[in-house]
JSON list of C-alpha atoms in Angstrom, two decimals:
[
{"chain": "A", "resi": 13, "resn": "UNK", "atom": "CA", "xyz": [-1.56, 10.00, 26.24]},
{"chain": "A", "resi": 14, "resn": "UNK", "atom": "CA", "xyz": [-1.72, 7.26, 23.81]},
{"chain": "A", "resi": 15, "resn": "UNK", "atom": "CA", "xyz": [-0.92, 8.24, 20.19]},
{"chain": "A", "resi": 16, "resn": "UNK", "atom": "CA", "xyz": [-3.96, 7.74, 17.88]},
{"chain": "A", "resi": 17, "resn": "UNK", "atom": "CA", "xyz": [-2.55, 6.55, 13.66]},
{"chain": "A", "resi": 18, "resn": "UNK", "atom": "CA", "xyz": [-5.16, 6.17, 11.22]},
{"chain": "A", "resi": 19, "resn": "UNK", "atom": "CA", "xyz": [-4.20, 3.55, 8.92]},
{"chain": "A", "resi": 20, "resn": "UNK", "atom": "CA", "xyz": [-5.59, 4.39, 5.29]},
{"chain": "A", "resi": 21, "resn": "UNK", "atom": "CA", "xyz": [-5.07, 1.58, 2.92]},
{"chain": "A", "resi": 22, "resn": "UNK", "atom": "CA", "xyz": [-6.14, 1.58, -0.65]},
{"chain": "A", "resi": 23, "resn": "UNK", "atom": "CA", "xyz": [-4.57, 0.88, -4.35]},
{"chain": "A", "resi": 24, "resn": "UNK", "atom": "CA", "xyz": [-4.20, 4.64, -4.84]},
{"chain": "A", "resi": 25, "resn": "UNK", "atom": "CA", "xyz": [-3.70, 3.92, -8.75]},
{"chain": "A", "resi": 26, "resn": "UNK", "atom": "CA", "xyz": [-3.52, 6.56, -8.78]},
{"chain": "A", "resi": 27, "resn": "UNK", "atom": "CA", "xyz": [-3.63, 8.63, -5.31]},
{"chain": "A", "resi": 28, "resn": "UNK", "atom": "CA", "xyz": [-5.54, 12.03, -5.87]},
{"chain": "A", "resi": 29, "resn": "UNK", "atom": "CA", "xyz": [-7.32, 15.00, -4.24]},
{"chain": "A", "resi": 30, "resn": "UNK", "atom": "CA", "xyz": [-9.84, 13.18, -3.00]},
{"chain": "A", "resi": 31, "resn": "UNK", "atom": "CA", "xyz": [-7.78, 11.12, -1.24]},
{"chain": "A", "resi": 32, "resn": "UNK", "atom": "CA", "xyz": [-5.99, 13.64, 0.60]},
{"chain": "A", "resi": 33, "resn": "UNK", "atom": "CA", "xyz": [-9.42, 15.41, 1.84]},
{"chain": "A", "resi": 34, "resn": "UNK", "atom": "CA", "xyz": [-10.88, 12.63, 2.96]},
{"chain": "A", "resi": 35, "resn": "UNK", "atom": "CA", "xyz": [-7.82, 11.67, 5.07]},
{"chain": "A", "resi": 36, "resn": "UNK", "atom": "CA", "xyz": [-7.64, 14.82, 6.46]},
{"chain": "A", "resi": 37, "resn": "UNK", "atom": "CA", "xyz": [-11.43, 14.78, 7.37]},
{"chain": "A", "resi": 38, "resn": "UNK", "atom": "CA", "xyz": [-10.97, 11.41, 9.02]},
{"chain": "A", "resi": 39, "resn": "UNK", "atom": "CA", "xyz": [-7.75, 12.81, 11.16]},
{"chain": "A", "resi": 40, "resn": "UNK", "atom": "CA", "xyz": [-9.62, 15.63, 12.25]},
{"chain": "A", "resi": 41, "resn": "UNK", "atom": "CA", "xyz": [-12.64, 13.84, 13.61]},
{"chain": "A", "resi": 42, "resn": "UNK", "atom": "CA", "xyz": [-10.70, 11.55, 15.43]},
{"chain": "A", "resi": 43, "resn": "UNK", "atom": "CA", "xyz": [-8.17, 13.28, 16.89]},
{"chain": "A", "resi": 44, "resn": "UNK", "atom": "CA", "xyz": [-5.23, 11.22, 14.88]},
{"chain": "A", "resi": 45, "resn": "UNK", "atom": "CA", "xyz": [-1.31, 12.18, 15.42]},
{"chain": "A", "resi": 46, "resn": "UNK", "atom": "CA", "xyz": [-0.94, 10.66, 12.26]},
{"chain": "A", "resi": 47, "resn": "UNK", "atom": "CA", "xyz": [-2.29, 9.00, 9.32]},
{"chain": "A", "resi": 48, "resn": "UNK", "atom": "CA", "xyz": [-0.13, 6.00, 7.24]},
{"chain": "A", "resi": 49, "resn": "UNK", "atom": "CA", "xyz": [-0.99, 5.61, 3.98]},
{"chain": "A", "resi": 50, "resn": "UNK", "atom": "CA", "xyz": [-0.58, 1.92, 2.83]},
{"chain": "A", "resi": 51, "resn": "UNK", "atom": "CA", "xyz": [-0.83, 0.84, -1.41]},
{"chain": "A", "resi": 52, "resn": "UNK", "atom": "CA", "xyz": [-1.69, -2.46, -1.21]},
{"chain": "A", "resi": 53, "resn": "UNK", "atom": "CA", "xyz": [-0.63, -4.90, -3.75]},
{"chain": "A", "resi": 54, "resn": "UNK", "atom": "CA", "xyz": [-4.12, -6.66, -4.44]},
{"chain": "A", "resi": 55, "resn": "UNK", "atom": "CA", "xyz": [-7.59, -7.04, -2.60]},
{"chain": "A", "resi": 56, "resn": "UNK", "atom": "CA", "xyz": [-8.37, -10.04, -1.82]},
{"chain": "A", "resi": 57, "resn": "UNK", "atom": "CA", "xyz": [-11.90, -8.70, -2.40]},
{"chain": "A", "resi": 58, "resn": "UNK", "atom": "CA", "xyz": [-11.06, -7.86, -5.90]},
{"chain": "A", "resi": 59, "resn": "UNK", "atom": "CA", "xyz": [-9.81, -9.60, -9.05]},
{"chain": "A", "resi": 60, "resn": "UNK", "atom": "CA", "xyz": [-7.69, -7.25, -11.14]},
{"chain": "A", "resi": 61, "resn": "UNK", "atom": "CA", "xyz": [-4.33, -6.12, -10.24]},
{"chain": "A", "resi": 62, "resn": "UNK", "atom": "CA", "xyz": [-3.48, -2.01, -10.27]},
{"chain": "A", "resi": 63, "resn": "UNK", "atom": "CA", "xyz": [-2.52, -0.51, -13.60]},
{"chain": "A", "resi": 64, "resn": "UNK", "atom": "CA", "xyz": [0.18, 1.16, -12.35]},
{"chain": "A", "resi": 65, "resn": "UNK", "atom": "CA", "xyz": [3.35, -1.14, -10.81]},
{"chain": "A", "resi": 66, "resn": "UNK", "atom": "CA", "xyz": [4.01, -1.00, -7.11]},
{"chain": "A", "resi": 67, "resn": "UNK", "atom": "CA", "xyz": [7.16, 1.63, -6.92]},
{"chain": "A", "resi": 68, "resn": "UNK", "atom": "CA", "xyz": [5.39, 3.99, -9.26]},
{"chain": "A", "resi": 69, "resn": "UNK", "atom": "CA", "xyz": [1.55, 4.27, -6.82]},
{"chain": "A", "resi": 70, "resn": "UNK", "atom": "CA", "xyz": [4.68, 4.18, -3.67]},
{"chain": "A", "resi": 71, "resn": "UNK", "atom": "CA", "xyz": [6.08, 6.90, -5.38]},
{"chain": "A", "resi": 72, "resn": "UNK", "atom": "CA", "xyz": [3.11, 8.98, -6.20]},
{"chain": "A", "resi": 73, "resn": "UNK", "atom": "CA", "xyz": [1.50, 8.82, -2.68]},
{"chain": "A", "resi": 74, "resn": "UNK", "atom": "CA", "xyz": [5.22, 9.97, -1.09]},
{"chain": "A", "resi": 75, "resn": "UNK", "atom": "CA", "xyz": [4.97, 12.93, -3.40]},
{"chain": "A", "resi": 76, "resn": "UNK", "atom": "CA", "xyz": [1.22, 13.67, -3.30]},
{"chain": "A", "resi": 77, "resn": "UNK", "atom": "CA", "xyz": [1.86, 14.10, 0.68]},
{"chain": "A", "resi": 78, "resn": "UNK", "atom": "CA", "xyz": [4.69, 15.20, 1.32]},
{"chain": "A", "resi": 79, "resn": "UNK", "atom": "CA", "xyz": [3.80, 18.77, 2.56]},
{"chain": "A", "resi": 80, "resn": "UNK", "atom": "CA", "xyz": [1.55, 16.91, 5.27]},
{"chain": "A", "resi": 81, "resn": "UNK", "atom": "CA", "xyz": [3.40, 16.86, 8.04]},
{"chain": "A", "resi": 82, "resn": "UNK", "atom": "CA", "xyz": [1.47, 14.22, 9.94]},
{"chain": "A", "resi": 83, "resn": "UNK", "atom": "CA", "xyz": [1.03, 12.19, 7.03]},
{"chain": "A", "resi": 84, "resn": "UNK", "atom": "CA", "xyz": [3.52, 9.07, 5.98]},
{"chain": "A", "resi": 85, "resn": "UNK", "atom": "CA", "xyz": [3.46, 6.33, 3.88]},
{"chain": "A", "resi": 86, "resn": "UNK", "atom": "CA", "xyz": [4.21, 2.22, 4.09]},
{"chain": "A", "resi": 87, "resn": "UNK", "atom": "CA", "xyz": [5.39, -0.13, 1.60]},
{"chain": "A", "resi": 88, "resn": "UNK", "atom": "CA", "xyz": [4.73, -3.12, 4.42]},
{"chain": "A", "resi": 89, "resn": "UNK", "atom": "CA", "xyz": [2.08, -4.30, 2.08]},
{"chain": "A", "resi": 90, "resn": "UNK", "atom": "CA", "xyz": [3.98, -4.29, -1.18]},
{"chain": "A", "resi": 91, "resn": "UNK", "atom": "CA", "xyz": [6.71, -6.06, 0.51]},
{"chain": "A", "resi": 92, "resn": "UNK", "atom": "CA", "xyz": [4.55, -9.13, 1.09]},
{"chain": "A", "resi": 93, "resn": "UNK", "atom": "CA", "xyz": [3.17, -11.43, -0.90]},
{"chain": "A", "resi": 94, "resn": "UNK", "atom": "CA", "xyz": [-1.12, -11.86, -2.31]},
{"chain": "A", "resi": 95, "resn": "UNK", "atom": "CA", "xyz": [-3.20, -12.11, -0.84]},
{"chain": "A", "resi": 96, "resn": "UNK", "atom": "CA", "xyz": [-2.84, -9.24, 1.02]},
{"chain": "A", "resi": 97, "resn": "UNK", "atom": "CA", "xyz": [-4.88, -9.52, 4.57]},
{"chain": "A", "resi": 98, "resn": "UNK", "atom": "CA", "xyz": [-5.81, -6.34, 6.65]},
{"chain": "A", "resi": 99, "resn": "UNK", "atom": "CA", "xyz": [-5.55, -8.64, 9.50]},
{"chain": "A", "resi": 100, "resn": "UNK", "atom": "CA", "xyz": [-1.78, -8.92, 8.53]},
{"chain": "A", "resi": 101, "resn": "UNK", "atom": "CA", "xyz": [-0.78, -5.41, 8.04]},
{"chain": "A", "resi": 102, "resn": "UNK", "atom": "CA", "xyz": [-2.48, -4.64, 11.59]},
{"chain": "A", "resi": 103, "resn": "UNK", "atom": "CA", "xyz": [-0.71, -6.56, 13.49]},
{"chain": "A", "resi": 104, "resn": "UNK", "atom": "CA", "xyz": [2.65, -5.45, 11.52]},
{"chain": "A", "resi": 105, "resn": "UNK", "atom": "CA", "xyz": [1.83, -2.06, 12.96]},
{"chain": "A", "resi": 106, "resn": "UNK", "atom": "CA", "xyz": [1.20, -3.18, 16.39]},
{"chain": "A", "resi": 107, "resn": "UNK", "atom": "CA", "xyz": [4.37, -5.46, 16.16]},
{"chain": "A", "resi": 108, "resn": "UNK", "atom": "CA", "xyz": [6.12, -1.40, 15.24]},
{"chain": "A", "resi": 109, "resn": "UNK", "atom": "CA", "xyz": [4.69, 1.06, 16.93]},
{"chain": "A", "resi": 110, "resn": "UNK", "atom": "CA", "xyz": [4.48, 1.54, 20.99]},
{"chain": "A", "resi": 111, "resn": "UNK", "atom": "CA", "xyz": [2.00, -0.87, 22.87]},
{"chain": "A", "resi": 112, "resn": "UNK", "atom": "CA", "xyz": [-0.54, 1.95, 23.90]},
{"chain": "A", "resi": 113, "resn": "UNK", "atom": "CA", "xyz": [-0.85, 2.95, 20.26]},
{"chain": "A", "resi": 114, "resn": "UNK", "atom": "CA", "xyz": [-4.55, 3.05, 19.04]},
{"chain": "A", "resi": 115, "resn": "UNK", "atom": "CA", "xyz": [-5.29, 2.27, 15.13]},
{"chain": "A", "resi": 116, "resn": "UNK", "atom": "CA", "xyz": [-7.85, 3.42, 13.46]},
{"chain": "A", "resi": 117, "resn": "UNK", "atom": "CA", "xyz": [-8.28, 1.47, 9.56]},
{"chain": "A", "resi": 118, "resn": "UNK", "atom": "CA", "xyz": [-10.88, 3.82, 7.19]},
{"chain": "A", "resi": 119, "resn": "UNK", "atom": "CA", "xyz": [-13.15, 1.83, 5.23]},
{"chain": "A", "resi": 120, "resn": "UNK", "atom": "CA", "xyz": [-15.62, 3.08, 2.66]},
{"chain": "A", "resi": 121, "resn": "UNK", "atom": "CA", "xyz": [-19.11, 2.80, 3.84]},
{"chain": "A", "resi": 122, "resn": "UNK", "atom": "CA", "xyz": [-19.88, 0.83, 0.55]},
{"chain": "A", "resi": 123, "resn": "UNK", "atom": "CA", "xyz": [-17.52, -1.93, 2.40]},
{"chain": "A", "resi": 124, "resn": "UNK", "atom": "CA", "xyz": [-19.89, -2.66, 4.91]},
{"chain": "A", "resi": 125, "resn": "UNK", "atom": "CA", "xyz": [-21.24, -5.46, 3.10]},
{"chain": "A", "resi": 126, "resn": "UNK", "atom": "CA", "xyz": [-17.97, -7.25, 2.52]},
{"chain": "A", "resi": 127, "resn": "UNK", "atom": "CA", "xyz": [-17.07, -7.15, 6.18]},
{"chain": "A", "resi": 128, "resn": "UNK", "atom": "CA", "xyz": [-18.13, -10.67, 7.04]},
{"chain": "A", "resi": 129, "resn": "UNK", "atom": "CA", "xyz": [-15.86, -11.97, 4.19]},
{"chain": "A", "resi": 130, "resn": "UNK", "atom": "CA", "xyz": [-12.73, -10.60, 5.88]},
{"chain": "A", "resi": 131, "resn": "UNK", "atom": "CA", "xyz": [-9.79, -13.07, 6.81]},
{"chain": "A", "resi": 132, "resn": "UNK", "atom": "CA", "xyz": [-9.94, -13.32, 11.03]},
{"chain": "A", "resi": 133, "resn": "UNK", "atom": "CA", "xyz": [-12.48, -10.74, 10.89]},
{"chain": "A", "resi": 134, "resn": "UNK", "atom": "CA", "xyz": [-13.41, -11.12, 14.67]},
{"chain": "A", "resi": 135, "resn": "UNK", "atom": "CA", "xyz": [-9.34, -10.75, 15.31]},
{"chain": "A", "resi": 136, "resn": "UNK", "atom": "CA", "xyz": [-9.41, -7.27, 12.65]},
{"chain": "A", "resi": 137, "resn": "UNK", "atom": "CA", "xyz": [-12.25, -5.96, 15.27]},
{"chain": "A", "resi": 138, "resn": "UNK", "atom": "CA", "xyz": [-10.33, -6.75, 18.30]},
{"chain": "A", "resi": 139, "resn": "UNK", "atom": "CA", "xyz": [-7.15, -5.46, 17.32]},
{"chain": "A", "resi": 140, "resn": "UNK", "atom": "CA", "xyz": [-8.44, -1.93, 15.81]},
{"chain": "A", "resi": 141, "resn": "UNK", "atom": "CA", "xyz": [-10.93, 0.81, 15.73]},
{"chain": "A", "resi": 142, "resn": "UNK", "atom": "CA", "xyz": [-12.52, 0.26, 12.00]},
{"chain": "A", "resi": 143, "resn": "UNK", "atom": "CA", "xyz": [-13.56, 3.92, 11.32]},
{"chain": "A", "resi": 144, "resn": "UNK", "atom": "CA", "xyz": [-16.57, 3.91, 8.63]},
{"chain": "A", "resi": 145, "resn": "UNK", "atom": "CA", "xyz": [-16.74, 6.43, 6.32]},
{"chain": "A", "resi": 146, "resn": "UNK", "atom": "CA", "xyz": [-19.73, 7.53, 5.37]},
{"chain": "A", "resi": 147, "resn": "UNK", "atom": "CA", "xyz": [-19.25, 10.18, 3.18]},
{"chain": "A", "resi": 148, "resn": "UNK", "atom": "CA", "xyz": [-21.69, 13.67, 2.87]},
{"chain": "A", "resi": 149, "resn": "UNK", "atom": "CA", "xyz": [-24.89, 13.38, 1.26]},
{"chain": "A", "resi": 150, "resn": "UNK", "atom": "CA", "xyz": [-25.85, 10.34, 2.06]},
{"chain": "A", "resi": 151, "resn": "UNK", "atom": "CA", "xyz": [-27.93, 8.02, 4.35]},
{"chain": "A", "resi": 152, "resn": "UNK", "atom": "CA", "xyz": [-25.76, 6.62, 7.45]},
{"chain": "A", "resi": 153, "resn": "UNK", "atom": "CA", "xyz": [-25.89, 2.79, 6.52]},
{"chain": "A", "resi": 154, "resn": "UNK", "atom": "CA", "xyz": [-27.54, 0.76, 9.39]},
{"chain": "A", "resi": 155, "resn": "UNK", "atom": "CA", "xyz": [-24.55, -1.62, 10.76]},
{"chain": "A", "resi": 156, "resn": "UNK", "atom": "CA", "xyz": [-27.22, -3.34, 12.84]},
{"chain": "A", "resi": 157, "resn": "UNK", "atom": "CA", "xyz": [-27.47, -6.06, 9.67]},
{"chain": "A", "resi": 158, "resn": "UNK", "atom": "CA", "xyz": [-24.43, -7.16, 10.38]},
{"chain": "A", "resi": 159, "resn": "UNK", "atom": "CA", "xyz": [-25.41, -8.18, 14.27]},
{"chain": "A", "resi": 160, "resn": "UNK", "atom": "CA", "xyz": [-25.65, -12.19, 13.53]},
{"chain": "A", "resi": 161, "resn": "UNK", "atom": "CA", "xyz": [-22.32, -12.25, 10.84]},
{"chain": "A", "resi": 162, "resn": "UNK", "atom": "CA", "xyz": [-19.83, -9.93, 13.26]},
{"chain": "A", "resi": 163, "resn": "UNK", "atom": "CA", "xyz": [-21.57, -10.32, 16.31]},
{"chain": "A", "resi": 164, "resn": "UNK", "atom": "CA", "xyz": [-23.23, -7.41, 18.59]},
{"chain": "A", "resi": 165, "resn": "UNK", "atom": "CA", "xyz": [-19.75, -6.22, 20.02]},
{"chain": "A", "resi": 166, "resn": "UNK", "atom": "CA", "xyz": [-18.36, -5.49, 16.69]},
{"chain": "A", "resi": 167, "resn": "UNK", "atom": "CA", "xyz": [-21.25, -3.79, 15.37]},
{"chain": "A", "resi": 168, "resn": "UNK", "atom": "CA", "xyz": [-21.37, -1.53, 18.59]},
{"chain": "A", "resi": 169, "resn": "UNK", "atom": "CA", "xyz": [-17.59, -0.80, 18.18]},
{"chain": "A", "resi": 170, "resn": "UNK", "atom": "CA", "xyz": [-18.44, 0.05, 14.21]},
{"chain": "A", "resi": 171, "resn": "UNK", "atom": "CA", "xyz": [-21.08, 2.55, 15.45]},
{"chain": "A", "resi": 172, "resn": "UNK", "atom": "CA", "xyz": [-18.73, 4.10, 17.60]},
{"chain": "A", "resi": 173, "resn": "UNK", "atom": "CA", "xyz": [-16.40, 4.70, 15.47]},
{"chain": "A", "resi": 174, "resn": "UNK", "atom": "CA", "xyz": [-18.33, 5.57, 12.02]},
{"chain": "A", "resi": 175, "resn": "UNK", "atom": "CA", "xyz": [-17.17, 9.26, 10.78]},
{"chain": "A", "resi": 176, "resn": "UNK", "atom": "CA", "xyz": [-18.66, 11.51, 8.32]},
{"chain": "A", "resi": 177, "resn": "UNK", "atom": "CA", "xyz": [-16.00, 12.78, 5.46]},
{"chain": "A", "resi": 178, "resn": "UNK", "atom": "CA", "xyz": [-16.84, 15.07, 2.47]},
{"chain": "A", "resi": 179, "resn": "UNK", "atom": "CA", "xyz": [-18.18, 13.79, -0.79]},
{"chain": "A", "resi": 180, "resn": "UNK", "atom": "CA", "xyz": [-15.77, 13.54, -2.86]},
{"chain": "A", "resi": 181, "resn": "UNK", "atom": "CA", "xyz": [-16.79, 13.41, -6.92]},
{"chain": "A", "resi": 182, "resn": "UNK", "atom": "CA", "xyz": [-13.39, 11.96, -8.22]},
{"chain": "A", "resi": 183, "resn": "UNK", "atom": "CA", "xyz": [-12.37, 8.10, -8.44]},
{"chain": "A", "resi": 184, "resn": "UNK", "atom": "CA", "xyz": [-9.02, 6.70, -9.74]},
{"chain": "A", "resi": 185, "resn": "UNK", "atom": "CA", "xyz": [-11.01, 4.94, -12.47]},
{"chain": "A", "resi": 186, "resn": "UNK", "atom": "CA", "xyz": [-12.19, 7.83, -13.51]},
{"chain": "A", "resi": 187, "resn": "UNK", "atom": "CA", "xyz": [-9.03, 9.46, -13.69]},
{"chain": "A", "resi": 188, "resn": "UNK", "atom": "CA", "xyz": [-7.30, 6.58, -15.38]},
{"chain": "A", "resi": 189, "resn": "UNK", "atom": "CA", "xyz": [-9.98, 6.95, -18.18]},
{"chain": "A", "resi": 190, "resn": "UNK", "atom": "CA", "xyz": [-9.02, 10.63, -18.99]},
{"chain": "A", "resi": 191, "resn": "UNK", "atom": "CA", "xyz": [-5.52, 10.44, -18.84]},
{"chain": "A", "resi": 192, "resn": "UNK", "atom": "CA", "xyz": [-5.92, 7.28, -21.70]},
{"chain": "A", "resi": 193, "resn": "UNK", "atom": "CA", "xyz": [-8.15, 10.11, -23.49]},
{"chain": "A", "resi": 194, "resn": "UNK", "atom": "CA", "xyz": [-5.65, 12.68, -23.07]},
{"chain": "A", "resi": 195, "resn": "UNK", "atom": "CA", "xyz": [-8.42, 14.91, -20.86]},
{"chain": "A", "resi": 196, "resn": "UNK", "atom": "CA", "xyz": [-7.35, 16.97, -18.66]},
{"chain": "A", "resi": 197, "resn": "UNK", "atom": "CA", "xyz": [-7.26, 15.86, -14.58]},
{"chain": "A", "resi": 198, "resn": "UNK", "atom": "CA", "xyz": [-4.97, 18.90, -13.47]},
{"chain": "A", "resi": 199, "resn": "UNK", "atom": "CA", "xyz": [-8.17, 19.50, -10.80]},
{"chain": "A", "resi": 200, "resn": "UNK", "atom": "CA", "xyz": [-8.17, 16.07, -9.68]},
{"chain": "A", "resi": 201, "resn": "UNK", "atom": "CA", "xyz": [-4.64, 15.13, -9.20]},
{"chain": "A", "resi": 202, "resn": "UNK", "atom": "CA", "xyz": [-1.40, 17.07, -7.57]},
{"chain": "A", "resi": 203, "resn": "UNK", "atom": "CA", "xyz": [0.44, 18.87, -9.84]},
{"chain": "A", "resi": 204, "resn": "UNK", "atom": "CA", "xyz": [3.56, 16.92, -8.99]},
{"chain": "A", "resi": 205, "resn": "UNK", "atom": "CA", "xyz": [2.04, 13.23, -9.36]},
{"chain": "A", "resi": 206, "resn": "UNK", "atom": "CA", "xyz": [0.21, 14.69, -12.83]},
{"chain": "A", "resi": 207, "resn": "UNK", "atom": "CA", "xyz": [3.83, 15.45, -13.69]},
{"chain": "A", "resi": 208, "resn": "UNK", "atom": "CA", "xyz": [5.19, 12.29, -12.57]},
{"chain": "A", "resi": 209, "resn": "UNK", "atom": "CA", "xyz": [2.56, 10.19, -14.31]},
{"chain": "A", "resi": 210, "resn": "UNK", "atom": "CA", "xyz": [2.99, 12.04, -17.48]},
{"chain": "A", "resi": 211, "resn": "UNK", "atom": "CA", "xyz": [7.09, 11.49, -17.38]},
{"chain": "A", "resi": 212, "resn": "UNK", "atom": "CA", "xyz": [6.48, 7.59, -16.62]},
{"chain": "A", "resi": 213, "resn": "UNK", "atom": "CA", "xyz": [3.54, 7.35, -18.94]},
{"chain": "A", "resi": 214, "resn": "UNK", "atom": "CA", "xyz": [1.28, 5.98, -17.04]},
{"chain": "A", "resi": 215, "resn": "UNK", "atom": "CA", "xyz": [-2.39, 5.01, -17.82]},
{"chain": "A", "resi": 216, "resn": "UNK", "atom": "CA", "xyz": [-1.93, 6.58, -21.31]}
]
């Protein structure tokens, strides 16, 4: 049977409990062997950079998972240069793992509306499942929109695979903004990165 990897990419800057839950939502619903983490270095959807340097969010996502045993994590990203294309890292993964593989790359509901923007967005759709989360509480957004930018056949595929994951009331902003304040984020974060981010002084 044909292994299934999720591939979860994000700035993780830094990685936290939500994170983690929402992964493991996502591997559950689809049946994944596996689910690769991947930092990226920059969107090239958004203008600033992380806060925290490339080794140090590596770092914290190999020690925020590393009691998963089906979870990994890649530094293919960090290893190339910006912009940094989904399109790219895809086929890296294809070009690694076993022909029959399928990928499965989570995306936020809330970046539906960037889709069409994508570099070889047609090629990202042919080459992997996009898995839309659309996270508890609220409305399943209505892909059909998307029909004359992506085409029919990608917005049937994105239908297929949309998935419903917990809501999660934590963002890395949010964190970064309390640990600057000196508030306390032992909730939101792993003990172990907390203690890692205090000992490299991060966002403070």
């Amino acid at each position: 049977m044909a292994k299934k990897t999720i591939l979860f990419g994000g700035s993780f800057d830094p990685i936290h409990r939500g994170h983690i839950i929402v992964a493991k939502s996502a591997a559950k619903q689809i049946g994944a062997d596996e689910v690769v983490f991947i930092p990226t270095r920059r969107s090239p959807h958004k203008e600033l950079f992380p806060s925290a340097g490339n080794k140090a969010r590596l770092d914290m996502v190999s020690i925020a998972i590393s009691e998963e045993n089906t979870f990994q994590v890649s530094d293919c990203e960090l290893k190339r240069p910006d912009p940094s294309y989904t399109i790219d890292t895809i086929r890296f993964f294809r070009q690694t793992f076993p022909d029959d593989t399928q990928f499965y790359w989570l995306i936020g509901a809330d970046m539906l509306a960037e889709l069409p923007k994508w570099h070889e967005m047609d090629h990202v759709v042919d080459e992997c499942n996009l898995s839309v989360m659309n996270r508890g509480g609220i409305d399943v957004p209505d892909v059909t929109v998307l029909e004359g930018l992506i085409g029919s056949e990608a917005v049937e595929k994105l239908k297929k695979n949309m998935i419903s994951t917990p809501m999660v009331e934590v963002s890395s902003t949010e964190i970064r903004a309390k640990i600057a304040a000196k508030q306390d984020v032992s909730e939101l974060l792993d003990a172990d990165v907390l203690s890692y981010i205090h000992k490299n002084r991060l966002y403070s």
